[in-house]
mmCIF file of C-alpha atoms in Angstrom:
data_model
loop_
_atom_site.group_PDB
_atom_site.id
_atom_site.type_symbol
_atom_site.label_atom_id
_atom_site.label_comp_id
_atom_site.label_asym_id
_atom_site.label_seq_id
_atom_site.Cartn_x
_atom_site.Cartn_y
_atom_site.Cartn_z
ATOM 1 C CA MET A 287 8.115 -32.238 37.856
ATOM 2 C CA ALA A 288 8.765 -31.628 34.590
ATOM 3 C CA SER A 289 11.366 -28.750 33.944
ATOM 4 C CA ILE A 290 10.752 -25.784 31.678
ATOM 5 C CA ALA A 291 12.112 -26.284 29.024
ATOM 6 C CA ASN A 292 15.227 -24.206 27.632
ATOM 7 C CA PRO A 293 13.934 -21.551 24.784
ATOM 8 C CA ASP A 294 17.054 -22.404 22.739
ATOM 9 C CA THR A 295 15.726 -26.178 21.823
ATOM 10 C CA LYS A 296 16.305 -27.671 18.318
ATOM 11 C CA ALA A 297 13.030 -26.235 17.116
ATOM 12 C CA ASP A 298 13.811 -23.013 17.982
ATOM 13 C CA LYS A 299 17.163 -23.159 15.876
ATOM 14 C CA ARG A 300 15.374 -24.322 13.216
ATOM 15 C CA ALA A 301 12.968 -21.587 13.712
ATOM 16 C CA HIS A 302 15.906 -19.648 13.381
ATOM 17 C CA ARG A 303 17.609 -20.843 10.412
ATOM 18 C CA VAL A 304 14.236 -21.164 8.375
ATOM 19 C CA ALA A 305 13.236 -16.955 8.743
ATOM 20 C CA LYS A 306 16.868 -16.130 8.162
ATOM 21 C CA GLN A 307 16.970 -17.867 5.348
ATOM 22 C CA LEU A 308 13.351 -16.632 4.169
ATOM 23 C CA ARG A 309 14.427 -13.201 4.646
ATOM 24 C CA ARG A 310 17.330 -13.696 1.661
ATOM 25 C CA PHE A 311 14.911 -14.916 -0.686
ATOM 26 C CA LEU A 312 13.264 -11.902 -0.155
ATOM 27 C CA ALA A 313 15.860 -10.427 -0.808
ATOM 28 C CA ALA A 314 16.412 -12.125 -3.179
ATOM 29 C CA HIS A 315 12.983 -11.526 -4.875
ATOM 30 C CA THR A 316 11.745 -8.002 -3.888
ATOM 31 C CA ASP A 317 8.311 -8.258 -5.410
ATOM 32 C CA GLN A 318 7.511 -11.315 -3.503
ATOM 33 C CA LYS A 319 7.212 -8.853 -0.339
ATOM 34 C CA TRP A 320 4.029 -6.200 -0.288
ATOM 35 C CA GLN A 321 4.551 -3.357 2.594
ATOM 36 C CA ASN A 322 1.389 -1.039 3.151
ATOM 37 C CA ALA A 323 0.962 2.673 4.142
ATOM 38 C CA GLU A 324 1.972 1.871 7.334
ATOM 39 C CA GLY A 325 5.353 0.215 6.428
ATOM 40 C CA GLN A 326 4.131 -3.266 8.025
ATOM 41 C CA GLU A 327 5.581 -5.667 5.723
ATOM 42 C CA PHE A 328 3.741 -9.179 3.697
ATOM 43 C CA GLY A 329 4.963 -12.304 2.068
ATOM 44 C CA ARG A 330 3.237 -13.238 -0.679
ATOM 45 C CA ILE A 331 2.303 -17.011 -1.576
ATOM 46 C CA GLU A 332 5.291 -17.800 -2.806
ATOM 47 C CA ALA A 333 7.425 -16.194 0.307
ATOM 48 C CA TRP A 334 4.722 -19.109 2.417
ATOM 49 C CA GLN A 335 5.693 -21.471 -0.317
ATOM 50 C CA PHE A 336 9.379 -21.264 0.128
ATOM 51 C CA ALA A 337 8.907 -21.275 3.658
ATOM 52 C CA ALA A 338 6.890 -24.784 3.721
ATOM 53 C CA ASN A 339 9.340 -25.934 1.308
ATOM 54 C CA CYS A 340 11.844 -25.925 4.453
ATOM 55 C CA TYR A 341 9.531 -27.382 6.409
ATOM 56 C CA GLU A 342 8.450 -30.121 4.063
ATOM 57 C CA LEU A 343 4.802 -28.931 3.784
ATOM 58 C CA SER A 344 2.600 -28.850 0.532
ATOM 59 C CA PRO A 345 -0.917 -26.560 0.294
ATOM 60 C CA ILE A 346 -3.373 -28.751 -1.719
ATOM 61 C CA ILE A 347 -6.254 -27.212 -2.933
ATOM 62 C CA ARG A 348 -9.418 -29.867 -1.967
ATOM 63 C CA ASP A 349 -12.372 -27.479 -3.173
ATOM 64 C CA THR A 350 -13.518 -24.887 -5.418
ATOM 65 C CA LYS A 351 -17.265 -23.857 -5.217
ATOM 66 C CA THR A 352 -18.753 -21.122 -7.258
ATOM 67 C CA LEU A 353 -20.794 -18.392 -4.947
ATOM 68 C CA PHE A 354 -24.037 -16.937 -5.905
ATOM 69 C CA ASP A 355 -26.238 -14.145 -5.137
ATOM 70 C CA ALA A 356 -30.590 -14.710 -5.206
ATOM 71 C CA ASN A 357 -30.726 -14.291 -8.899
ATOM 72 C CA GLN A 358 -27.879 -16.835 -9.812
ATOM 73 C CA GLN A 359 -25.521 -13.933 -10.409
ATOM 74 C CA GLU A 360 -21.649 -14.792 -9.555
ATOM 75 C CA LEU A 361 -20.951 -13.471 -6.458
ATOM 76 C CA GLY A 362 -17.279 -14.790 -6.333
ATOM 77 C CA PHE A 363 -15.754 -18.299 -5.242
ATOM 78 C CA HIS A 364 -15.016 -20.071 -1.778
ATOM 79 C CA ALA A 365 -11.784 -22.823 -1.956
ATOM 80 C CA TYR A 366 -10.566 -25.047 0.829
ATOM 81 C CA ALA A 367 -6.714 -25.910 1.072
ATOM 82 C CA TYR A 368 -5.164 -27.953 3.742
ATOM 83 C CA VAL A 369 -1.461 -29.140 3.928
ATOM 84 C CA VAL A 370 -0.023 -32.192 4.258
ATOM 85 C CA ASP A 371 4.006 -33.165 5.380
ATOM 86 C CA ALA A 372 6.235 -35.410 2.755
ATOM 87 C CA GLU A 373 4.785 -38.497 4.452
ATOM 88 C CA GLY A 374 1.180 -36.899 2.638
ATOM 89 C CA GLN A 375 0.150 -36.716 6.440
ATOM 90 C CA THR A 376 -2.882 -33.558 7.218
ATOM 91 C CA ARG A 377 -1.186 -30.716 9.297
ATOM 92 C CA GLY A 378 -3.735 -27.761 9.056
ATOM 93 C CA SER A 379 -6.010 -26.627 6.659
ATOM 94 C CA GLY A 380 -7.423 -23.043 5.698
ATOM 95 C CA GLU A 381 -10.496 -21.490 3.616
ATOM 96 C CA ALA A 382 -10.944 -18.375 1.749
ATOM 97 C CA ILE A 383 -13.447 -16.479 -0.658
ATOM 98 C CA CYS A 384 -12.465 -13.464 -3.227
ATOM 99 C CA LEU A 385 -15.650 -11.872 -3.858
ATOM 100 C CA ARG A 386 -16.754 -8.998 -7.252
ATOM 101 C CA SER A 387 -17.372 -6.600 -4.071
ATOM 102 C CA GLU A 388 -14.193 -6.301 -3.308
ATOM 103 C CA PRO A 389 -12.305 -3.341 -4.605
ATOM 104 C CA GLY A 390 -10.819 -4.000 -7.392
ATOM 105 C CA TRP A 391 -12.661 -6.643 -8.336
ATOM 106 C CA SER A 392 -15.899 -6.122 -9.334
ATOM 107 C CA ASP A 393 -14.972 -6.171 -13.595
ATOM 108 C CA ALA A 394 -12.462 -9.350 -13.207
ATOM 109 C CA PRO A 395 -12.737 -12.280 -15.141
ATOM 110 C CA SER A 396 -13.927 -15.032 -13.116
ATOM 111 C CA HIS A 397 -10.413 -17.275 -13.773
ATOM 112 C CA GLN A 398 -8.903 -14.372 -11.824
ATOM 113 C CA LEU A 399 -11.210 -14.074 -8.753
ATOM 114 C CA LEU A 400 -11.026 -18.432 -8.845
ATOM 115 C CA SER A 401 -6.586 -18.155 -8.567
ATOM 116 C CA MET A 402 -7.263 -15.800 -5.918
ATOM 117 C CA SER A 403 -9.707 -17.693 -3.949
ATOM 118 C CA GLN A 404 -7.324 -20.850 -4.245
ATOM 119 C CA THR A 405 -4.513 -18.299 -3.449
ATOM 120 C CA ARG A 406 -5.816 -17.141 -0.862
ATOM 121 C CA ALA A 407 -6.901 -20.113 0.895
ATOM 122 C CA CYS A 408 -3.322 -22.261 0.413
ATOM 123 C CA GLY A 409 -1.953 -18.627 2.270
ATOM 124 C CA LYS A 410 -4.255 -19.398 4.894
ATOM 125 C CA ALA A 411 -3.476 -23.051 5.087
ATOM 126 C CA LEU A 412 0.536 -22.099 5.047
ATOM 127 C CA ARG A 413 -0.206 -19.509 7.626
ATOM 128 C CA ASN A 414 -2.212 -21.214 10.393
ATOM 129 C CA LYS A 415 1.607 -23.311 10.730
ATOM 130 C CA LEU A 416 4.036 -20.735 9.667
ATOM 131 C CA ALA A 417 3.057 -17.435 10.570
ATOM 132 C CA PHE A 418 6.094 -17.639 13.269
ATOM 133 C CA ILE A 419 8.800 -17.844 10.729
ATOM 134 C CA PHE A 420 7.127 -14.815 9.378
ATOM 135 C CA VAL A 421 7.144 -12.773 12.908
ATOM 136 C CA LEU A 422 11.024 -14.164 13.238
ATOM 137 C CA ALA A 423 11.927 -12.713 10.020
ATOM 138 C CA GLY A 424 10.380 -9.386 11.342
ATOM 139 C CA LEU A 425 7.683 -9.714 8.455
ATOM 140 C CA GLN A 426 3.664 -9.585 9.618
ATOM 141 C CA GLY A 427 2.242 -12.904 9.815
ATOM 142 C CA THR A 428 -0.510 -13.282 7.374
ATOM 143 C CA PRO A 429 -0.157 -13.489 3.296
ATOM 144 C CA ALA A 430 -0.532 -10.136 1.833
ATOM 145 C CA GLU A 431 -2.882 -11.241 -0.442
ATOM 146 C CA GLU A 432 -5.365 -11.527 2.332
ATOM 147 C CA MET A 433 -5.033 -7.404 2.559
ATOM 148 C CA THR A 434 -7.945 -5.784 0.692
ATOM 149 C CA SER A 435 -4.770 -3.649 -0.652
ATOM 150 C CA ALA A 436 -3.130 -5.780 -1.381
ATOM 151 C CA ALA A 437 -4.592 -7.996 -3.868
ATOM 152 C CA ALA A 438 -7.028 -4.808 -5.177
ATOM 153 C CA GLU A 439 -6.359 -3.616 -8.559
ATOM 154 C CA PRO A 440 -6.132 -6.534 -10.648
ATOM 155 C CA THR A 441 -5.157 -5.207 -13.474
ATOM 156 C CA GLN A 442 -2.626 -2.523 -11.762
ATOM 157 C CA ARG A 443 -1.289 -5.558 -9.799
ATOM 158 C CA ASN A 444 -0.530 -7.561 -13.173
ATOM 159 C CA LYS A 445 0.549 -4.924 -15.212
ATOM 160 C CA GLY A 446 3.456 -6.021 -17.273
ATOM 161 C CA GLN A 447 3.403 -10.272 -16.092
ATOM 162 C CA VAL A 448 3.277 -12.905 -18.153
ATOM 163 C CA GLN A 449 1.033 -15.771 -17.272
ATOM 164 C CA CYS A 450 2.874 -18.930 -15.985
ATOM 165 C CA SER A 451 2.444 -21.579 -19.384
ATOM 166 C CA GLN A 452 1.272 -24.339 -16.768
ATOM 167 C CA CYS A 453 -1.414 -22.108 -14.110
ATOM 168 C CA SER A 454 -3.211 -19.166 -13.895
ATOM 169 C CA ASN A 455 0.251 -17.450 -11.787
ATOM 170 C CA GLN A 456 1.142 -14.686 -12.668
ATOM 171 C CA VAL A 457 5.458 -13.758 -13.852
ATOM 172 C CA TYR A 458 6.906 -10.888 -13.506
ATOM 173 C CA PRO A 459 9.015 -9.419 -17.008
ATOM 174 C CA LYS A 460 12.292 -10.622 -14.913
ATOM 175 C CA ARG A 461 10.877 -14.141 -13.962
ATOM 176 C CA ALA A 462 9.146 -14.316 -17.639
ATOM 177 C CA THR A 463 12.845 -13.906 -19.299
ATOM 178 C CA LYS A 464 15.194 -15.657 -16.828
ATOM 179 C CA THR A 465 12.667 -18.668 -17.670
ATOM 180 C CA LYS A 466 11.252 -18.248 -20.897
ATOM 181 C CA GLN A 467 15.283 -18.497 -22.213
ATOM 182 C CA GLN A 468 16.371 -21.110 -19.158
ATOM 183 C CA TYR A 469 13.045 -23.592 -20.667
ATOM 184 C CA GLY A 470 11.605 -21.913 -23.615
ATOM 185 C CA ARG A 471 8.470 -21.659 -21.570
ATOM 186 C CA VAL A 472 7.472 -19.031 -18.626
ATOM 187 C CA LEU A 473 6.993 -20.734 -15.934
ATOM 188 C CA CYS A 474 6.150 -19.468 -11.999
ATOM 189 C CA ILE A 475 8.531 -20.302 -9.352
ATOM 190 C CA THR A 476 5.919 -23.620 -8.087
ATOM 191 C CA CYS A 477 5.707 -25.214 -11.162
ATOM 192 C CA GLU A 478 9.841 -24.632 -12.165
ATOM 193 C CA LYS A 479 10.586 -26.713 -8.892
ATOM 194 C CA ALA A 480 7.897 -29.442 -10.278
ATOM 195 C CA ALA A 481 9.474 -29.348 -13.768
ATOM 196 C CA TYR A 482 12.312 -29.097 -12.781
ATOM 197 C CA PRO A 483 13.450 -30.612 -9.642
ATOM 198 C CA GLU A 484 16.707 -31.342 -10.209
ATOM 199 C CA GLN A 485 17.660 -27.970 -11.228
ATOM 200 C CA GLU A 486 20.144 -25.778 -8.981
ATOM 201 C CA GLN A 487 18.304 -22.859 -7.313
ATOM 202 C CA PRO A 488 21.241 -20.596 -6.233
ATOM 203 C CA ALA A 489 18.940 -17.320 -5.717
ATOM 204 C CA GLN A 490 16.830 -19.917 -2.331
ATOM 205 C CA GLU A 491 19.226 -21.563 -1.625
ATOM 206 C CA VAL A 492 17.183 -24.373 -0.053
ATOM 207 C CA LYS A 493 16.817 -27.615 -1.672
ATOM 208 C CA GLN A 494 16.551 -29.928 1.509
ATOM 209 C CA PRO A 495 14.625 -29.006 4.473
ATOM 210 C CA PHE A 496 16.366 -28.748 8.206
ATOM 211 C CA PRO A 497 16.912 -31.154 10.432
#
């Protein structure tokens, strides 16, 4: 008869180490956490990407479609994303939409809706693999972008922000100033890692996945 697994397993220890690093990341990057009216805290997409990096997982957009009504008026966008490991094997997937009928999105430019549908799809794909890490870290196991209040009012959400020079992500003023001074251009967290993988990231303190 097989014995019941000891809860203090290698995987369990690794999960708690990642959760601890996630808490430190969020303490250093408070803008990557959103709190609702009930006091529940949710991680934004960059926090989910940080946790995924600890497990050598990456979200990839596979497909995006424009949604139209019967009169061919744009309703919004649908995106499908999947998660791959270091060997390129698919480890999960997720899909999401962003519609003009949602609060705050009726007058937003199409590229913002497209970007949000992709962000939500990536978040959903990562959530299906890493929600337990966020729960261990004391957050809700749902990406902030899935919450209507967090994703609403794009003009308010982007107030004071600058667009990344490499993609459509919005960058907060502090990061924009820092990367502009360091690299001569504004970069979001994802694009900075892609462009300068050897660059030391002391605030995140995770350069390699945990064993």
